[in-house]
Coordinates of C-alpha atoms in Angstrom, one line a residue:
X1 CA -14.8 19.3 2.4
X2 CA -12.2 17.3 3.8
X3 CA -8.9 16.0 2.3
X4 CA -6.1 14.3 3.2
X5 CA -3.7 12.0 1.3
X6 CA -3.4 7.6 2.3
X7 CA 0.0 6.1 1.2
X8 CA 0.7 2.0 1.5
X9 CA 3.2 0.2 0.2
X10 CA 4.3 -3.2 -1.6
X11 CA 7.4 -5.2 -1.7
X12 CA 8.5 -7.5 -5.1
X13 CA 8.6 -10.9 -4.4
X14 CA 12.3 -10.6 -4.0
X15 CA 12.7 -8.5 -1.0
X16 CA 14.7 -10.4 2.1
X17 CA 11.1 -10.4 3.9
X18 CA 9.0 -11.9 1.1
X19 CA 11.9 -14.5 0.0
X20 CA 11.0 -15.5 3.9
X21 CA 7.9 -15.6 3.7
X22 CA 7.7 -17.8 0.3
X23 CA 10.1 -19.8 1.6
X24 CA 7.5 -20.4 5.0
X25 CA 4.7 -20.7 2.8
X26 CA 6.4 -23.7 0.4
X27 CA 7.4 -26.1 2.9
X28 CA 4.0 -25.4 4.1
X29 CA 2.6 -26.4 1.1
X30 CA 4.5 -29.4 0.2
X31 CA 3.5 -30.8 4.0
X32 CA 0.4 -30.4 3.3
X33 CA 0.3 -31.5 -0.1
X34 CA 1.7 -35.3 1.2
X35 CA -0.2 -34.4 4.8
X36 CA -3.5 -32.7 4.9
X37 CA -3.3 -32.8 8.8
X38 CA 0.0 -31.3 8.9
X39 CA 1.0 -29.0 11.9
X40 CA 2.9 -26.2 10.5
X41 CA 4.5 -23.2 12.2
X42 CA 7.5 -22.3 10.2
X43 CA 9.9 -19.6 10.3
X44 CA 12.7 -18.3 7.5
X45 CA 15.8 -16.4 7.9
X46 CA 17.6 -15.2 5.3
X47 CA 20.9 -13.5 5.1
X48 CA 24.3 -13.1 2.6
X49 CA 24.8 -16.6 1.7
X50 CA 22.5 -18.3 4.2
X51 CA 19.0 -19.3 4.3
X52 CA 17.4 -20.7 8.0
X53 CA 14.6 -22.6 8.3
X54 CA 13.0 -23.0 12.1
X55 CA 10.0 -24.0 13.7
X56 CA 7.8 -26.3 14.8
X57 CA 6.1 -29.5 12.5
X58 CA 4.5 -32.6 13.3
X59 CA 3.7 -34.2 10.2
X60 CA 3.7 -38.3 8.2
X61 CA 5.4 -36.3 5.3
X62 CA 8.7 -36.9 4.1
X63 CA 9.7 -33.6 2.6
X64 CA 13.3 -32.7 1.3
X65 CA 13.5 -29.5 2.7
X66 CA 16.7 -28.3 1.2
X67 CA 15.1 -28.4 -2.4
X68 CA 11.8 -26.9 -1.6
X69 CA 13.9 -24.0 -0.5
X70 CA 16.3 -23.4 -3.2
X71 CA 13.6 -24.1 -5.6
X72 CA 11.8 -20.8 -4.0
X73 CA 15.0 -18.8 -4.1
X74 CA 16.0 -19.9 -7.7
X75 CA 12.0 -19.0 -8.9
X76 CA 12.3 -15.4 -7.4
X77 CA 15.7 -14.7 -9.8
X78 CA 18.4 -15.4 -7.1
X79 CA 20.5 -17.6 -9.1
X80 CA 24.0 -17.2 -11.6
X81 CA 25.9 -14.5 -12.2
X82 CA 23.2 -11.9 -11.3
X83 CA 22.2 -13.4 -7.8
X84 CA 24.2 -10.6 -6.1
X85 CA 25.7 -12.5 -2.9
X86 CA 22.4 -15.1 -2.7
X87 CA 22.6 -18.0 -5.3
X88 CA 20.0 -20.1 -5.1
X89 CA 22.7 -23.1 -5.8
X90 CA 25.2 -22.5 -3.6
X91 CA 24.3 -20.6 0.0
X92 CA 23.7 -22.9 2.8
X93 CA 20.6 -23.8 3.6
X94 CA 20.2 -24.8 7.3
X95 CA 17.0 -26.9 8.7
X96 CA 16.2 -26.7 12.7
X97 CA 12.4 -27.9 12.6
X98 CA 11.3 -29.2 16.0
X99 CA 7.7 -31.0 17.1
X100 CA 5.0 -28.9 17.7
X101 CA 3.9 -28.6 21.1
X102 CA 2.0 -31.6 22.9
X103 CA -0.2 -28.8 25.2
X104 CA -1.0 -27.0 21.6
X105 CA -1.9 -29.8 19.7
X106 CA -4.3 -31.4 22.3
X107 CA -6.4 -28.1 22.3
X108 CA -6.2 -28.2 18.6
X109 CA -7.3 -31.5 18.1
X110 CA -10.0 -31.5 20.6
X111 CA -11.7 -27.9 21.4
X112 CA -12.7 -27.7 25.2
X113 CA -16.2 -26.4 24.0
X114 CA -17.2 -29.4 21.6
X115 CA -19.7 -30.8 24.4
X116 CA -22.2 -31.7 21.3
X117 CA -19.3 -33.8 19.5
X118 CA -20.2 -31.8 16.1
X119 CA -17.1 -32.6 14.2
X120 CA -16.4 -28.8 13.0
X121 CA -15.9 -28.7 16.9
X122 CA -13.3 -30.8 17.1
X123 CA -10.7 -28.5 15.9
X124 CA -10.1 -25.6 18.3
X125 CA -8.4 -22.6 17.5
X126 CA -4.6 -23.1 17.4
X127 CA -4.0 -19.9 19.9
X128 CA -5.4 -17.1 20.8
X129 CA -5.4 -13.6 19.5
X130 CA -7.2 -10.7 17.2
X131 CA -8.1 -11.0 13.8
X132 CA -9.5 -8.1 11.3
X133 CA -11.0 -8.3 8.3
X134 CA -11.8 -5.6 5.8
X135 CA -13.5 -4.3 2.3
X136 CA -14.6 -1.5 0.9
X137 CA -15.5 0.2 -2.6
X138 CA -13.0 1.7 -3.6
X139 CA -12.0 -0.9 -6.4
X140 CA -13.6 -3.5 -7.7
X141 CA -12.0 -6.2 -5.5
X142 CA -13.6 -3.9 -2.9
X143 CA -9.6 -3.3 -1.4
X144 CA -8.8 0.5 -0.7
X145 CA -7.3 2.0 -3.4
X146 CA -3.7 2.7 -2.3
X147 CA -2.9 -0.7 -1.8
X148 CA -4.5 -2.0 -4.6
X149 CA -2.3 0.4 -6.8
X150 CA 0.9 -0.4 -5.3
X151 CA 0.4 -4.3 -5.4
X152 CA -0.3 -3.6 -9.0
X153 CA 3.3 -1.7 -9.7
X154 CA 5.2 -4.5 -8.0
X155 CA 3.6 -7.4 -9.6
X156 CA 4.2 -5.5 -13.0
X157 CA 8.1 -4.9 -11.9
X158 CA 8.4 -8.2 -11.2
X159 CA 7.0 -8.9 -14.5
X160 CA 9.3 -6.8 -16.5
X161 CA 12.3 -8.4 -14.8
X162 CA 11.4 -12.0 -15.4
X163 CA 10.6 -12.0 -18.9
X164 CA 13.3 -9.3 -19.5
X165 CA 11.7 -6.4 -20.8
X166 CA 13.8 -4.5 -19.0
X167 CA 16.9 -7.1 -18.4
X168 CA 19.1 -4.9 -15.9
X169 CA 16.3 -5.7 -12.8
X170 CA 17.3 -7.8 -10.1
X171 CA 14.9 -8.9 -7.5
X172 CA 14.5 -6.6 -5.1
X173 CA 12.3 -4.0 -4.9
X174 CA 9.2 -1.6 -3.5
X175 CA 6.5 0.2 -4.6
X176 CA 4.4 2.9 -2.7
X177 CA 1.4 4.8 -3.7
X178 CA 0.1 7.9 -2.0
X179 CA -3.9 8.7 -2.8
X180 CA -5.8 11.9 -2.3
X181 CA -8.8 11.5 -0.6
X182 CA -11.7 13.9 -0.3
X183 CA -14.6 13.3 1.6
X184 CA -13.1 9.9 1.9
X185 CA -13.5 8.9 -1.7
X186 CA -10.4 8.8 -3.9
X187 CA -9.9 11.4 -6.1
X188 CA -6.0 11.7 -7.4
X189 CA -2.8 9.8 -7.7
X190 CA -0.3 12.5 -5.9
X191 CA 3.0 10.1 -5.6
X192 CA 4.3 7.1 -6.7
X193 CA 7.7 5.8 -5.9
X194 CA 9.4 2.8 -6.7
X195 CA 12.8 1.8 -5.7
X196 CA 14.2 -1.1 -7.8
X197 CA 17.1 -2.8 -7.5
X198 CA 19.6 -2.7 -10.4
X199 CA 22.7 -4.2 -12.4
X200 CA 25.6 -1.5 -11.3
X201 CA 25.8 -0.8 -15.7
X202 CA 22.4 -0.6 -17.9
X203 CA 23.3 -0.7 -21.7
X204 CA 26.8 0.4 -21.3
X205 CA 25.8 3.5 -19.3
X206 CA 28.1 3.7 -15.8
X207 CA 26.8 7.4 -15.2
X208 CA 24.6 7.5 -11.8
X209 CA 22.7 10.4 -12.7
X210 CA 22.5 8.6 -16.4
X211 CA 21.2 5.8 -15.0
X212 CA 18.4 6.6 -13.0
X213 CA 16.7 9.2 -15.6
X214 CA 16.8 5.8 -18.0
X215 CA 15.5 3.6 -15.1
X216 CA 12.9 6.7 -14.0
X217 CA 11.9 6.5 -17.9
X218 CA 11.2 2.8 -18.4
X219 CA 9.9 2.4 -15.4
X220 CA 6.8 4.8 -16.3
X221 CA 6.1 3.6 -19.6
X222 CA 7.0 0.2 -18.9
X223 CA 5.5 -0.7 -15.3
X224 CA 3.3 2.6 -14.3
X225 CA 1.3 2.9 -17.6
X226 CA 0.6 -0.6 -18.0
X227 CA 0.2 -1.4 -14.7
X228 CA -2.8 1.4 -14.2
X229 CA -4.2 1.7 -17.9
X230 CA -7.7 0.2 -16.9
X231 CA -8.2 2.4 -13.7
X232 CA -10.6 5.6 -14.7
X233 CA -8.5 6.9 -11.9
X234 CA -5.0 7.2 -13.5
X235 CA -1.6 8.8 -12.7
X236 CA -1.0 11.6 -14.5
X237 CA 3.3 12.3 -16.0
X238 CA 2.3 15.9 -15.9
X239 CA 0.6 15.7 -11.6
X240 CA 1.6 12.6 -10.1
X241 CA 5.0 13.1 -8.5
X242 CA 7.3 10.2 -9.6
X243 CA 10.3 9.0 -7.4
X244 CA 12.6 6.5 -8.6
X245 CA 15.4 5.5 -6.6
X246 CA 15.7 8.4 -4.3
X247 CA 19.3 7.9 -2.7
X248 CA 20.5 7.4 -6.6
X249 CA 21.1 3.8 -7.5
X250 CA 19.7 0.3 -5.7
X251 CA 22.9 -2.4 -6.7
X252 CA 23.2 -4.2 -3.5
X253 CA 19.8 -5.7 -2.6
X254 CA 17.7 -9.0 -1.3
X255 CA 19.5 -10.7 1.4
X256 CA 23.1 -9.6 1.1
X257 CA 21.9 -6.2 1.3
X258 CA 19.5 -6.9 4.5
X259 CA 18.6 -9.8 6.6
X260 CA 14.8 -11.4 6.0
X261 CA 12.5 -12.8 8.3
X262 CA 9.3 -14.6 7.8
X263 CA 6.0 -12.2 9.1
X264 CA 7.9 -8.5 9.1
X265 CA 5.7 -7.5 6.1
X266 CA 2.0 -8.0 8.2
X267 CA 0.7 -4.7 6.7
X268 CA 1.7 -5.4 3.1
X269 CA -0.2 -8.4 3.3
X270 CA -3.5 -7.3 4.3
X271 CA -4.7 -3.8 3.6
X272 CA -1.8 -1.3 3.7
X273 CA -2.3 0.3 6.6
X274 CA -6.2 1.8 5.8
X275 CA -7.6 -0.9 8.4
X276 CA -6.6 -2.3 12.1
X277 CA -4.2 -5.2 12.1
X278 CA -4.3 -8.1 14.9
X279 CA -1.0 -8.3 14.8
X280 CA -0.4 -12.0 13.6
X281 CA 1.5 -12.6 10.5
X282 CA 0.1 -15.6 7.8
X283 CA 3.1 -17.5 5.8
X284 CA 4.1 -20.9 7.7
X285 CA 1.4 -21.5 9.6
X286 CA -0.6 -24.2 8.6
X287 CA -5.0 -23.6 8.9
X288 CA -5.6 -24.1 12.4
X289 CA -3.6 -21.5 13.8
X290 CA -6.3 -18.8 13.4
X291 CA -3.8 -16.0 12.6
X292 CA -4.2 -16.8 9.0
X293 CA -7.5 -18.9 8.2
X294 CA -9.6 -16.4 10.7
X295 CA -7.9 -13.4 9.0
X296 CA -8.8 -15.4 5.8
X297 CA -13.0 -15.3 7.2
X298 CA -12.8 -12.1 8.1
X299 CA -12.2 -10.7 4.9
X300 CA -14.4 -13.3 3.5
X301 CA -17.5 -11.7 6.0
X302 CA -16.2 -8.0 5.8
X303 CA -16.3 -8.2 1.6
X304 CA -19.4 -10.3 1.7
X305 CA -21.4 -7.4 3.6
X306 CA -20.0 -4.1 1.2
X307 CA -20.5 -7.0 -1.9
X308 CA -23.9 -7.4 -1.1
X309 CA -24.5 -3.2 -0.5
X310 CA -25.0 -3.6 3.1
X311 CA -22.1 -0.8 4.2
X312 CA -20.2 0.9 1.7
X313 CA -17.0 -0.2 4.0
X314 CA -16.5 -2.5 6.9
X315 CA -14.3 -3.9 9.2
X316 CA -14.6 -7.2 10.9
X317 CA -12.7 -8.5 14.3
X318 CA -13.0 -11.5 15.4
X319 CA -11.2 -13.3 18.4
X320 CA -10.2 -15.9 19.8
X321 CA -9.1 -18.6 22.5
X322 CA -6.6 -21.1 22.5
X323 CA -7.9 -24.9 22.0
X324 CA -11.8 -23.0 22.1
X325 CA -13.9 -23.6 18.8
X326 CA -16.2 -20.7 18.8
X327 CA -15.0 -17.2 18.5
X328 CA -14.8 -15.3 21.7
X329 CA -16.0 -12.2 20.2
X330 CA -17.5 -10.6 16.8
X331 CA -17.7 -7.1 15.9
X332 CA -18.6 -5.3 12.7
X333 CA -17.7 -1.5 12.1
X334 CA -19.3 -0.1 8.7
X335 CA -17.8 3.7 9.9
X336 CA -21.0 5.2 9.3
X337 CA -21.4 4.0 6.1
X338 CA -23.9 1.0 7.0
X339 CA -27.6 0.6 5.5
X340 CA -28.1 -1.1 8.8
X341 CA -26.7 -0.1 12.4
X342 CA -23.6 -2.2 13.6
X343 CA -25.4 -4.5 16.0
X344 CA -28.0 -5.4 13.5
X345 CA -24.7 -6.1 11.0
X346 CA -22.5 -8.3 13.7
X347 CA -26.0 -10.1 14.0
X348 CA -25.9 -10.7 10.7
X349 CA -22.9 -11.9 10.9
X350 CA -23.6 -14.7 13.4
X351 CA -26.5 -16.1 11.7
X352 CA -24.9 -16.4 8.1
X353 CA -21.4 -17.2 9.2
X354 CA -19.6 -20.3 10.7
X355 CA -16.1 -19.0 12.0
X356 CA -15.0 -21.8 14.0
X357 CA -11.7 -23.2 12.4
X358 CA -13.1 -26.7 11.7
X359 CA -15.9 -24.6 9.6
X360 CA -13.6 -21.8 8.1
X361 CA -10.8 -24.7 7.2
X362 CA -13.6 -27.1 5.4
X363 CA -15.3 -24.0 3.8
X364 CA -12.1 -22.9 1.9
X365 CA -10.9 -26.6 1.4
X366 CA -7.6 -25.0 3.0
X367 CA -6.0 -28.6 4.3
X368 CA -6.0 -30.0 0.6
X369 CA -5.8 -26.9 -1.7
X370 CA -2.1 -27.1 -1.6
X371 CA -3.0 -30.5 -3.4
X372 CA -5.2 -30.3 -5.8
X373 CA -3.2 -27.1 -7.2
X374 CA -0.1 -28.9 -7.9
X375 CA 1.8 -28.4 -4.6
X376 CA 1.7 -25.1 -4.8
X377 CA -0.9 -22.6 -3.1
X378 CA 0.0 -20.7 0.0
X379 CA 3.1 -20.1 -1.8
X380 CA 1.2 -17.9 -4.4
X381 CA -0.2 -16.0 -1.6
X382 CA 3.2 -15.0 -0.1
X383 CA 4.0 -11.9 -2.2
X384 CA 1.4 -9.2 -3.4
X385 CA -1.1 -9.7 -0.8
X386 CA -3.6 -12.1 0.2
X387 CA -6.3 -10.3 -0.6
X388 CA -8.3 -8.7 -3.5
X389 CA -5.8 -10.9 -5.6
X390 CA -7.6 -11.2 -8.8
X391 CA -4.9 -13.4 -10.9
X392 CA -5.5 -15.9 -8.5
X393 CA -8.9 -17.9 -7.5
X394 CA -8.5 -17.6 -3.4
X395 CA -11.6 -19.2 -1.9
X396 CA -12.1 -16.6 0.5
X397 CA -12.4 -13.5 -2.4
X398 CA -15.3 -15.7 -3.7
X399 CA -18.7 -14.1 -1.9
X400 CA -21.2 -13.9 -4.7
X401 CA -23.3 -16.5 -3.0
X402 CA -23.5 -15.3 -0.1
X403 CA -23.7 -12.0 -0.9
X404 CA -26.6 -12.4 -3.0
X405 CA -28.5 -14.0 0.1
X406 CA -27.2 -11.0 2.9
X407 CA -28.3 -8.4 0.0
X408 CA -32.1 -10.0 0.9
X409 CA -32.0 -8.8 4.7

């Protein structure tokens, strides 16, 4: 038998990283919202006091870029007397957004393999690169397990914080989950730890020692417990080693503690580590810059093949060329787990699924979601993952139609 024990982690939505890559991800939504053809490649830096925005844009819409951006930080909890060196109201907010590229955006607009004029060809991909999808079933957003349990801790952190449950949290935080696996099948929860940034007095209590056994207590019953009480796989107070804290307290946090930048938190966002990663990060960029919308397919073919009972896990790669509709490559890997061999899969693949960008881009509806969902959807996707989110409805978690028909090969 073998056994050996996974860990991934998760940041709250008010690390320096993820304020970044919200920050990316709303001025790429309101462009899009008053622009469906937007051209978005932004970049965030955040730091004591100061929040940079950077990048490239060519877009009709007038956006006030200032506000989008001290709307994100005020949402997260960086604002008053608690914002800890990063008030959403007062640091400075600097914008350096230059025109994208005219050699980029004549590939883009015009794919040097659209001989046929089909106007899915007329987009090509926005650079090259690697791109991996994955799924497997492990949970029932088919996500591996360790990442799926430590997105689930963080949201539930943040969630204590803003509506004050426990009222001494400040933004910052991570969670990380380590599983034990044998014969690659989950089988315990061996450690969690969580390290949560905190007001420097809880309840009157000045004591360091006093303070983390309170803050190791509420965190169990109030984030842990909740957060894994549907799971038939649960942490056990009496097996799982909890950590809370470890180097004693967490007062100085979010950007006066470290510097952010947009895309540092690639792994968080995908699958924790338990699948390949192409290397590209996803807030900023707007559809056509295959980094996020082929990542986005890839999932959507790699969970569309275990959904439909084809592999029990897979993986997905797809590549690309810059200003080149069709993929360069396709590759599925079911790691021995496949009902059919991987060739037979990747053909599969090719006869069911359209992954040129024009394709994935009006399949999702990703130009005008930002739209028709208030303003506000890549934003949502910025913190806890892109995928296997199920609080929200992402187009590309949604395979029971074509999973139904693969399940018929």
């Amino acid at each position: 038998m073998s056994t050996y024990v996974f860990t991934s982690e998760s940041v709250t939505e008010g690390h320096p990283d993820k304020i970044c890559d919200q920050v990316s991800d709303a001025v790429l939504d309101a462009l899009l919202s008053k622009d469906p053809n937007s051209r978005v490649a932004c970049e965030t830096v955040v730091n004591t006091g100061l929040c940079l925005i950077t990048g490239e844009v060519t877009s009709s819409a007038q956006v006030d870029f200032i506000q989008v951006v001290r709307e994100v930080i005020a949402g997260i909890g960086y604002k008053g007397a608690r914002a800890g060196g990063f008030d959403a109201n007062s640091c400075a907010v600097l914008v350096a957004l230059d025109q994208q590229s005219p050699d980029i955006a004549k590939g883009v607009d015009e794919a040097d393999d659209n001989i046929l004029g089909d106007p899915l060809d007329q987009i090509g991909a926005g650079d090259q690169g690697i791109m991996f999808g994955y799924a497997c079933n492990e949970t029932p957003e088919l996500m591996p397990l360790p990442i799926s349990l430590a997105h689930r801790l963080s949201r539930r952190l943040a969630e204590v914080r803003h509506n004050q449950t426990l009222e001494y949290l400040l933004p910052d935080g991570k969670t990380q989950v380590s599983v034990v696996y044998e014969n690659d099948r989950p089988t315990a929860i061996e450690t969690i730890l969580i390290s949560t940034q905190h007001t420097p007095e809880i309840e009157g209590i000045t004591s360091e020692k006093a303070i983390r056994e309170k803050i190791t207590k509420d965190l169990w019953l109030h984030v842990v417990e909740p957060a894994t009480e549907d799971l038939l796989l649960k942490p056990d107070q009496n097996s799982t080693r909890f950590l809370v804290n470890p180097t004693g307290k967490f007062v100085v946090g979010g950007p006066q503690g470290d510097a952010g930048l947009t895309g540092r938190k690639i792994i968080v966002d995908t699958y924790g580590g338990y699948a390949r990663h192409g290397g590209g990060a996803f807030s900023g960029k707007d559809p056509t810059k295959v980094d996020r919308s082929a990542a986005y397919a890839a999932r959507f073919v790699a969970k569309s093949l275990v959904a439909a009972g084809l592999a029990e896990k897979a993986e997905v790669q797809l590549s690309y060329a810059i200003g080149v509709a069709k993929p360069v490559s396709i590759l599925v890997e079911s790691f021995g787990t496949g009902k059919k061999t991987n060739q037979e899969l990747t053909e599969l693949v090719f006869k069911y699924f359209d992954l040129r960008p024009g394709a994935i881009i009006k399949q999702f509806r990703l130009n005008s979601l930002p739209k028709e969902r208030g303003g506000r959807f890549y934003r949502d996707t910025a913190a806890y993952g892109h995928f296997g989110r199920q609080d929200l409805n992402l187009p590309w978690e949604n395979v029971e139609k074509i999973s139904a028909e693969l399940a018929l090969e």
